[in-house]
Coordinates of C-alpha atoms in Angstrom, one line a residue:
Chain A
M1 CA 13.8 -49.9 -4.2
N2 CA 15.5 -48.2 -7.2
T3 CA 16.3 -44.5 -7.3
G4 CA 13.8 -43.7 -10.0
M5 CA 10.9 -45.4 -8.2
S6 CA 11.9 -43.6 -4.9
L7 CA 11.9 -40.3 -6.8
L8 CA 8.5 -41.0 -8.3
F9 CA 6.9 -42.0 -4.9
N10 CA 8.5 -39.1 -3.1
S11 CA 7.1 -36.5 -5.5
L12 CA 3.5 -37.7 -4.9
S13 CA 1.1 -35.7 -2.7
D14 CA -0.8 -38.9 -1.9
G15 CA 0.7 -41.2 0.7
V16 CA 2.4 -44.5 -0.5
L17 CA 3.3 -47.3 1.9
I18 CA 4.7 -50.7 1.3
L19 CA 3.9 -53.1 4.0
S20 CA 4.9 -56.6 4.9
P21 CA 2.0 -59.0 5.2
E22 CA 2.1 -58.5 8.9
G23 CA 1.8 -54.7 8.6
K24 CA 5.4 -53.7 9.1
A25 CA 6.3 -50.5 7.1
R26 CA 9.1 -51.3 4.6
F27 CA 8.8 -48.0 2.7
A28 CA 6.9 -44.8 3.2
N29 CA 7.0 -41.7 1.0
P30 CA 7.2 -38.3 2.7
A31 CA 3.4 -37.7 2.4
A32 CA 2.6 -41.0 4.1
K33 CA 5.1 -40.2 6.9
R34 CA 3.5 -36.8 7.4
M35 CA 0.0 -38.3 7.4
L36 CA 0.7 -41.1 9.8
G37 CA 3.7 -39.8 11.8
L38 CA 5.2 -43.2 11.2
L39 CA 8.7 -44.7 11.6
M40 CA 10.2 -47.2 9.2
G41 CA 10.1 -50.8 10.4
Q42 CA 7.2 -50.3 12.8
I43 CA 4.0 -52.2 12.6
L44 CA 1.2 -49.8 11.7
Q45 CA -0.9 -49.1 14.8
Q46 CA -4.1 -48.1 13.1
D47 CA -6.9 -50.6 14.0
A48 CA -8.5 -50.2 10.5
V49 CA -5.3 -51.3 8.8
G50 CA -4.8 -54.2 11.2
K51 CA -8.4 -55.4 10.5
Q52 CA -7.8 -55.2 6.8
L53 CA -4.5 -57.2 7.0
T54 CA -6.2 -59.9 9.2
G55 CA -9.1 -60.0 6.6
V56 CA -6.6 -60.4 3.7
R57 CA -4.6 -63.1 5.5
A58 CA -7.8 -65.0 6.4
G59 CA -9.1 -64.6 2.9
Y60 CA -12.4 -62.8 3.6
I61 CA -11.2 -59.4 2.2
E62 CA -10.4 -59.2 -1.4
L63 CA -7.8 -56.7 -2.8
P64 CA -7.9 -54.1 -3.8
S65 CA -9.8 -52.9 -0.8
Q66 CA -11.0 -49.4 0.0
F67 CA -11.6 -48.0 3.5
Q68 CA -11.4 -44.8 5.7
L69 CA -8.6 -44.3 8.0
E70 CA -9.1 -41.9 11.1
V71 CA -6.0 -40.3 12.2
P72 CA -6.0 -38.0 15.2
G73 CA -5.4 -34.3 14.1
Q74 CA -6.7 -35.0 10.6
E75 CA -10.3 -35.1 9.3
S76 CA -10.1 -38.4 7.5
L77 CA -7.8 -40.3 5.0
A78 CA -9.2 -42.3 2.2
A79 CA -7.1 -45.6 2.1
T80 CA -6.7 -48.2 -0.6
L81 CA -4.9 -51.5 0.1
L82 CA -3.6 -53.6 -2.9
R83 CA -1.1 -56.2 -3.6
S84 CA 2.5 -55.3 -4.5
P85 CA 3.4 -56.0 -8.2
V86 CA 6.4 -57.9 -6.8
G87 CA 6.7 -60.3 -3.8
D88 CA 4.1 -60.8 -1.0
D89 CA 4.1 -57.2 0.2
L90 CA 1.2 -54.9 0.2
V91 CA 0.8 -51.4 -0.9
L92 CA -1.3 -48.8 1.0
L93 CA -2.3 -45.7 -0.8
L94 CA -3.5 -42.8 1.3
R95 CA -5.3 -39.6 0.2
D96 CA -6.0 -36.6 2.5
V97 CA -9.7 -36.2 2.1
A98 CA -9.6 -32.8 4.1
A99 CA -7.2 -31.4 1.5
Q100 CA -9.5 -32.8 -1.2
H101 CA -12.5 -31.1 0.4
F102 CA -10.5 -27.9 0.6
Y103 CA -9.6 -27.8 -3.0
Q104 CA -13.3 -28.9 -4.0
S105 CA -14.8 -26.2 -1.8
T106 CA -12.5 -23.6 -3.3
V107 CA -13.5 -24.5 -6.8
D108 CA -17.2 -24.7 -5.8
N109 CA -17.0 -21.3 -4.2
L110 CA -15.2 -19.8 -7.2
L111 CA -17.8 -21.1 -9.5
T112 CA -20.6 -19.8 -7.2
L113 CA -19.0 -16.5 -7.3
V114 CA -18.8 -16.4 -11.0
Y115 CA -22.4 -17.7 -11.4
D116 CA -24.3 -16.0 -8.5
G117 CA -22.1 -12.9 -8.2
C118 CA -21.6 -12.1 -11.9
I119 CA -23.6 -14.1 -14.4
T120 CA -26.9 -14.0 -12.6
P121 CA -27.0 -10.2 -12.1
T122 CA -25.5 -9.6 -15.5
K123 CA -28.4 -11.6 -17.1
A124 CA -30.9 -9.6 -14.9
L125 CA -29.2 -6.5 -15.9
L126 CA -29.4 -7.2 -19.7
D127 CA -33.1 -8.1 -19.4
T128 CA -33.8 -4.9 -17.4
L129 CA -31.8 -2.8 -19.8
A130 CA -33.8 -4.2 -22.7
Q131 CA -37.0 -3.2 -20.9
A132 CA -35.7 0.1 -19.6
S133 CA -34.6 1.3 -23.1
A134 CA -38.1 1.1 -24.3
S135 CA -39.7 2.5 -21.2
P136 CA -39.6 6.0 -19.4
D137 CA -40.2 4.2 -16.1
A138 CA -37.8 5.7 -13.6
A139 CA -38.1 2.7 -11.4
L140 CA -36.9 0.4 -14.1
H141 CA -33.9 2.7 -14.7
Q142 CA -33.1 2.6 -11.0
Q143 CA -33.4 -1.2 -11.0
A144 CA -30.9 -1.4 -13.9
L145 CA -28.5 0.9 -12.1
D146 CA -28.8 -1.2 -9.0
L147 CA -28.0 -4.4 -11.0
F148 CA -25.0 -2.6 -12.6
T149 CA -23.7 -1.8 -9.2
E150 CA -24.0 -5.4 -8.1
V151 CA -22.1 -6.7 -11.2
R152 CA -19.5 -3.9 -10.7
Q153 CA -19.0 -4.9 -7.0
C154 CA -18.4 -8.5 -8.0
L155 CA -15.8 -7.6 -10.8
K156 CA -14.2 -5.1 -8.4
Q157 CA -13.6 -7.8 -5.8
I158 CA -12.2 -10.2 -8.4
T159 CA -10.0 -7.7 -10.1
G160 CA -8.9 -6.4 -6.7
L161 CA -7.9 -9.7 -5.6
A162 CA -5.9 -10.3 -8.8
Q163 CA -4.3 -6.9 -8.3
L164 CA -3.2 -7.8 -4.8
H165 CA -2.0 -11.2 -5.8
A166 CA 0.1 -9.7 -8.6
G167 CA 1.7 -7.3 -6.0
E168 CA 0.5 -4.2 -7.9
P169 CA 0.7 -0.9 -6.0
L170 CA -2.5 0.0 -4.2
G171 CA -2.4 3.6 -5.3
A172 CA -1.5 7.0 -3.7
I173 CA -0.6 6.9 0.0
E174 CA -3.1 9.1 1.8
R175 CA -3.6 10.2 5.4
V176 CA -6.7 8.1 6.5
M177 CA -8.6 8.5 9.7
L178 CA -10.0 5.3 11.1
P179 CA -13.2 7.0 12.4
D180 CA -14.1 8.1 8.9
L181 CA -13.6 4.6 7.5
V182 CA -15.9 3.2 10.2
K183 CA -18.5 5.9 9.6
T184 CA -18.6 5.2 5.9
A185 CA -18.7 1.4 6.4
L186 CA -21.7 2.0 8.7
E187 CA -23.4 3.9 6.0
Q188 CA -22.6 1.3 3.3
T189 CA -24.0 -1.5 5.5
R190 CA -27.0 0.4 6.8
Q191 CA -29.5 -1.6 4.8
Q192 CA -27.9 -4.9 5.8
A193 CA -27.9 -3.9 9.5
A194 CA -31.5 -2.7 9.3
G195 CA -32.5 -6.0 7.8
R196 CA -31.1 -7.9 10.6
K197 CA -32.2 -5.3 13.2
V198 CA -28.5 -5.1 14.4
N199 CA -27.4 -2.1 16.6
F200 CA -23.9 -0.8 16.8
A201 CA -21.9 0.3 19.8
L202 CA -18.8 2.5 19.2
S203 CA -15.9 3.0 21.4
G204 CA -12.7 5.0 21.2
L205 CA -13.6 6.4 17.7
D206 CA -12.6 9.9 18.4
H207 CA -10.7 12.0 15.8
T208 CA -8.6 13.7 18.4
E209 CA -7.4 10.6 20.1
L210 CA -6.8 8.2 17.3
P211 CA -3.8 8.8 15.1
P212 CA -4.1 8.5 11.3
V213 CA -2.9 5.5 9.3
Y214 CA -1.4 6.0 5.8
G215 CA -2.5 4.1 2.8
S216 CA -5.0 4.0 0.0
Q217 CA -8.3 5.4 1.2
T218 CA -10.2 3.3 -1.2
W219 CA -8.6 0.0 -0.3
L220 CA -8.7 0.6 3.4
Q221 CA -12.4 1.5 3.1
E222 CA -13.0 -1.8 1.3
T223 CA -11.1 -3.6 4.1
V224 CA -13.3 -2.1 7.0
T225 CA -16.5 -2.5 5.0
S226 CA -15.8 -6.1 4.2
V227 CA -15.0 -6.9 7.9
L228 CA -18.3 -5.1 9.0
E229 CA -20.3 -7.0 6.3
D230 CA -18.9 -10.3 7.6
M231 CA -19.7 -9.5 11.1
L232 CA -23.4 -8.5 10.1
A233 CA -23.7 -11.7 8.2
R234 CA -22.8 -13.7 11.3
S235 CA -24.8 -11.6 13.8
V236 CA -27.9 -12.7 15.4
E237 CA -31.2 -10.8 14.6
G238 CA -31.6 -7.9 16.9
G239 CA -28.0 -8.3 18.2
E240 CA -25.3 -5.8 18.7
I241 CA -21.9 -5.3 17.1
L242 CA -19.3 -3.4 19.1
I243 CA -16.5 -1.6 17.2
K244 CA -13.7 -0.5 19.5
A245 CA -10.7 1.5 18.4
R246 CA -7.5 1.8 20.3
Q247 CA -3.9 2.8 19.9
Y248 CA -1.1 0.5 21.1
G249 CA 2.2 2.3 20.5
E250 CA 2.8 2.5 16.8
F251 CA -0.3 0.5 15.9
A252 CA -4.0 1.4 15.8
T253 CA -6.6 -1.5 16.2
L254 CA -10.1 -1.7 15.3
V255 CA -11.9 -4.6 17.1
F256 CA -15.1 -5.9 15.8
S257 CA -17.1 -8.2 18.2
S258 CA -20.6 -9.3 18.7
S259 CA -22.7 -12.0 20.3
G260 CA -23.3 -13.6 16.9
R261 CA -22.2 -16.9 15.6
P262 CA -18.6 -17.8 16.0
V263 CA -16.8 -19.3 13.0
P264 CA -17.1 -23.2 13.0
A265 CA -13.9 -24.8 14.1
H266 CA -13.2 -26.5 10.8
M267 CA -13.3 -23.2 8.9
R268 CA -11.1 -21.1 11.1
D269 CA -7.9 -21.7 9.4
R270 CA -9.5 -20.8 6.1
V271 CA -11.5 -17.7 6.8
F272 CA -8.9 -15.3 5.2
M273 CA -8.4 -17.5 2.2
P274 CA -10.0 -16.4 -1.2
F275 CA -13.3 -18.1 -1.8
H276 CA -13.8 -19.3 1.7
G277 CA -14.6 -16.7 4.3
T278 CA -16.4 -17.3 7.6
Q279 CA -19.8 -18.6 6.5
A280 CA -20.8 -22.0 5.6
G281 CA -23.1 -21.9 2.6
S282 CA -26.5 -23.7 2.4
A283 CA -29.4 -23.8 0.0
A284 CA -31.4 -21.7 2.4
R285 CA -28.7 -19.1 3.1
P286 CA -25.9 -19.0 0.6
A287 CA -22.5 -18.0 1.8
G288 CA -21.0 -14.8 0.8
L289 CA -18.6 -14.5 -2.1
G290 CA -15.7 -15.5 0.2
L291 CA -13.5 -12.7 -1.0
G292 CA -14.1 -9.8 1.5
L293 CA -11.9 -11.1 4.3
A294 CA -9.2 -12.4 1.9
L295 CA -9.1 -8.9 0.4
A296 CA -9.0 -7.4 3.9
K297 CA -6.1 -9.5 5.1
A298 CA -4.1 -8.8 1.9
V299 CA -4.5 -5.1 2.0
V300 CA -3.7 -4.9 5.9
Q301 CA -0.6 -7.0 5.4
R302 CA 0.5 -4.8 2.4
Y303 CA 0.6 -1.8 4.9
G304 CA 2.5 -3.9 7.6
G305 CA -0.6 -4.6 9.8
H306 CA -2.3 -7.8 10.9
V307 CA -5.8 -9.2 10.8
R308 CA -6.8 -11.7 13.5
L309 CA -9.8 -13.8 14.1
D310 CA -10.9 -14.4 17.8
E311 CA -11.7 -18.1 17.7
E312 CA -13.9 -18.0 20.8
S313 CA -16.1 -15.1 20.0
G314 CA -15.7 -14.9 16.2
G315 CA -14.6 -11.2 16.5
I316 CA -12.2 -9.7 14.1
T317 CA -9.3 -7.4 14.9
L318 CA -7.7 -5.2 12.3
E319 CA -4.3 -3.7 13.4
L320 CA -2.6 -1.1 11.3
P321 CA 0.7 0.8 11.8
T322 CA 0.1 4.5 12.7
G323 CA 1.9 7.3 10.9
A324 CA 3.3 7.4 7.4
P325 CA 5.5 4.7 5.8
R326 CA 9.2 5.1 6.2
K327 CA 10.6 6.9 3.1
E328 CA 14.1 7.8 1.7
A329 CA 14.8 11.3 0.3
E330 CA 15.0 11.3 -3.5
V331 CA 17.2 14.1 -4.8
N332 CA 17.6 14.6 -8.6
A333 CA 20.2 16.5 -10.6
A334 CA 18.0 19.6 -11.1
Q335 CA 17.5 19.8 -7.3
I336 CA 21.2 19.5 -6.6
E337 CA 21.9 22.3 -9.1
R338 CA 19.3 24.4 -7.4
Y339 CA 20.6 23.7 -4.0
A340 CA 24.1 24.7 -5.2
H341 CA 22.9 27.9 -6.7
D342 CA 20.9 28.8 -3.5
I343 CA 23.9 28.0 -1.2
S344 CA 26.2 30.3 -3.3
Q345 CA 23.5 33.1 -3.0
L346 CA 23.3 32.6 0.7
M347 CA 27.1 32.7 1.1
A348 CA 27.1 36.0 -1.0
R349 CA 24.4 37.4 1.4
R350 CA 26.3 36.5 4.4
M351 CA 29.5 38.1 3.1
K352 CA 27.5 41.4 2.6
T353 CA 26.1 41.2 6.1
P354 CA 28.3 43.5 8.4
Chain B
M1 CA 21.9 35.5 20.6
K2 CA 21.0 32.8 18.1
T3 CA 17.4 32.1 17.1
S4 CA 16.4 28.5 17.8
I5 CA 14.6 26.4 15.2
L6 CA 13.3 23.0 15.8
V7 CA 13.2 20.6 12.9
V8 CA 10.8 17.6 13.2
E9 CA 11.5 15.4 10.2
D10 CA 12.0 11.7 9.9
Q11 CA 14.4 11.9 6.8
S12 CA 17.8 12.4 8.1
D13 CA 19.1 13.8 4.7
I14 CA 16.4 16.6 4.8
R15 CA 17.4 17.3 8.4
K16 CA 21.0 17.7 7.4
L17 CA 20.1 19.9 4.5
I18 CA 18.0 22.2 6.7
N19 CA 20.8 22.2 9.4
M20 CA 23.4 23.1 6.7
T21 CA 21.1 25.9 5.4
M22 CA 20.5 27.3 8.8
Q23 CA 24.2 27.8 9.2
F24 CA 23.9 30.7 6.8
G25 CA 21.7 32.6 9.3
N26 CA 22.0 33.2 12.9
Y27 CA 20.2 30.1 13.9
E28 CA 20.6 27.3 16.4
V29 CA 19.0 24.0 15.1
H30 CA 17.4 21.3 17.3
E31 CA 16.3 18.1 15.6
A32 CA 13.7 15.4 16.2
D33 CA 13.1 12.5 14.0
H34 CA 9.4 11.7 14.9
G35 CA 6.3 13.6 15.9
L36 CA 6.1 12.6 19.6
L37 CA 9.8 13.5 20.1
G38 CA 9.0 16.8 18.3
V39 CA 6.4 17.7 20.9
K40 CA 8.6 16.9 23.8
M41 CA 11.5 18.8 22.4
A42 CA 9.2 21.8 21.7
Q43 CA 8.2 21.7 25.4
A44 CA 11.9 21.5 26.5
V45 CA 13.6 23.8 24.0
R46 CA 10.7 26.4 23.5
P47 CA 12.1 27.2 20.0
S48 CA 11.3 30.4 18.0
L49 CA 10.0 28.5 15.2
I50 CA 9.2 24.8 14.2
L51 CA 9.7 23.1 10.9
M52 CA 7.4 20.1 10.9
D53 CA 7.1 17.3 8.3
V54 CA 3.5 16.2 7.7
M55 CA 4.0 12.6 6.8
M56 CA 6.1 10.9 9.5
P57 CA 6.1 7.3 10.8
G58 CA 5.4 6.5 14.4
E59 CA 2.7 7.1 17.0
I60 CA 1.7 10.6 15.7
D61 CA 2.4 12.3 12.4
G62 CA 3.3 15.9 11.8
L63 CA -0.3 17.1 11.7
Q64 CA -1.1 15.5 15.1
A65 CA 2.1 16.9 16.5
C66 CA 1.3 20.3 15.3
A67 CA -2.2 20.0 16.8
R68 CA -0.8 19.0 20.1
I69 CA 1.7 21.9 20.3
K70 CA -1.0 24.4 19.3
S71 CA -3.2 23.0 22.0
D72 CA -0.7 23.8 24.7
P73 CA -1.1 27.3 26.0
E74 CA 2.6 27.5 26.7
L75 CA 3.6 26.6 23.2
R76 CA 0.8 27.8 20.9
H77 CA 2.5 31.1 20.1
I78 CA 5.4 29.2 18.4
P79 CA 5.0 29.5 14.6
I80 CA 5.0 26.2 12.8
I81 CA 5.9 25.7 9.1
M82 CA 4.5 22.4 7.8
L83 CA 6.8 20.6 5.3
T84 CA 4.5 18.8 2.8
A85 CA 5.5 16.5 0.1
R86 CA 2.8 17.1 -2.4
G87 CA 1.4 20.5 -1.7
Q88 CA -2.2 19.3 -2.1
Q89 CA -5.1 21.5 -1.2
S90 CA -6.2 18.7 1.4
D91 CA -2.8 18.9 3.1
F92 CA -3.1 22.7 3.4
E93 CA -6.6 22.4 4.8
A94 CA -5.5 19.7 7.2
G95 CA -2.6 21.9 8.3
R96 CA -4.8 24.9 8.8
Q97 CA -7.1 22.9 11.0
A98 CA -4.1 21.7 13.0
G99 CA -3.0 25.2 13.4
A100 CA 0.0 25.4 11.1
D101 CA 1.2 29.0 10.3
G102 CA 2.9 28.3 6.9
Y103 CA 3.9 25.6 4.4
L104 CA 6.8 24.6 2.4
T105 CA 6.3 22.0 -0.4
K106 CA 9.2 19.5 -0.7
P107 CA 11.6 19.5 -2.4
F108 CA 12.2 23.1 -1.3
S109 CA 15.3 25.2 -1.9
P110 CA 17.6 26.7 0.7
L111 CA 16.8 30.2 -0.3
E112 CA 13.0 29.5 -0.1
L113 CA 13.5 28.0 3.2
I114 CA 15.5 30.8 4.8
D115 CA 13.2 33.4 3.2
T116 CA 10.1 31.8 4.5
I117 CA 11.5 31.4 8.0
E118 CA 12.7 35.1 8.1
K119 CA 9.4 36.4 6.8
L120 CA 7.4 34.5 9.3
L121 CA 9.7 35.5 12.2
Q122 CA 9.6 39.3 11.1
E123 CA 5.8 39.1 10.9
R124 CA 5.7 37.7 14.4
A125 CA 8.2 40.3 15.7
A126 CA 6.1 43.0 14.1
A127 CA 2.9 41.7 15.6
G128 CA 4.4 41.4 19.0
A129 CA 6.0 45.0 18.9

């Protein structure tokens, strides 16, 4: 194959294989090698490909032919077998359906977020504002305020994610106590917890025992609240969520666990990705915005910490470094001048001392 | 006899500056670069005064180190001056709760440092007399 064609095939994310009529691999681009784990010159071992080749040789399968290829360790590959433009060889095109689903669900979730999270409450807000402007009804004004808060929350999450993605600073470094974050998160999710009749058990959340962490109070609060909201959304009605705080050397951890639903296996590697999260959406029970855990991970990592999902239990652990970030002393010219002046004064004082 | 001062500060340049300044008085300086070491050195050295940075990396920060020293009956008499970067009211309040006796806002000058230390030590001596 000429260099230009090789370059073209090698740059594709879809797999391209050129096969002899017997199914021996004459060429495979990197994507195909990755998908099938195949060596050049080998006969393809996949039964589905063998059946296709037999069918083509016997004349009962017409090309191009499309079929599904099951490969261990991958969800599924969409395969298309066609004749090579030159010679008797065949071309097998492979597309990773799992990757396709991933991108599709990302786009779906993003559009759901924009529609359900922003457009729907904005429309309701505008309608309510129109009614409230002509009415002294306090309940209507409160409803408008609630809708505004909902819209604001959606915009806050989107702009927050953009801010983190752009690497913008997260604001002033503050001394933050983990028990305070948990207390506020419990207050912020009180309604959600009451709706699901969920109880909380707290352990190790004592001011005197836990060291502070340093970072933006606002962003760290958003992180803890997002994790608690996620745990609540996956909790069983009448269940219990345990929040345990501990210190391990120079790290403090907050462990959230419950007897609720674990994260489905196929979603575990995506739970901290934007527009995914831990919950599968359905018409009856829509998924969350899919941003909370992505924000939580980005914030914690920014401060040198880690976020982990316990695959068995579905629990989530936040790990944050204790103490202040390491810093370098900054001295400007005015300070140097002042130091020099003071040192000369101290020397004069010393000389006067008998 | 020299008066011993314990400096608990993670930034080595600031420790050096304090050490250099203290040479103009009759002081012996001990240094710790994190809060936990500061508490241990306070127990071992029993200094006459402690200069403690508020924001320090590690297992405990300056406020926690201050609180631990002040909760120890053997050490609670030692005056502690907190070194705070911002001088915010919240820092002063947190320091007061931790039991701090004074504050210096960074960047402080050598003269300001010596005067603050001497004033606090004189007050303690007068109170003890």
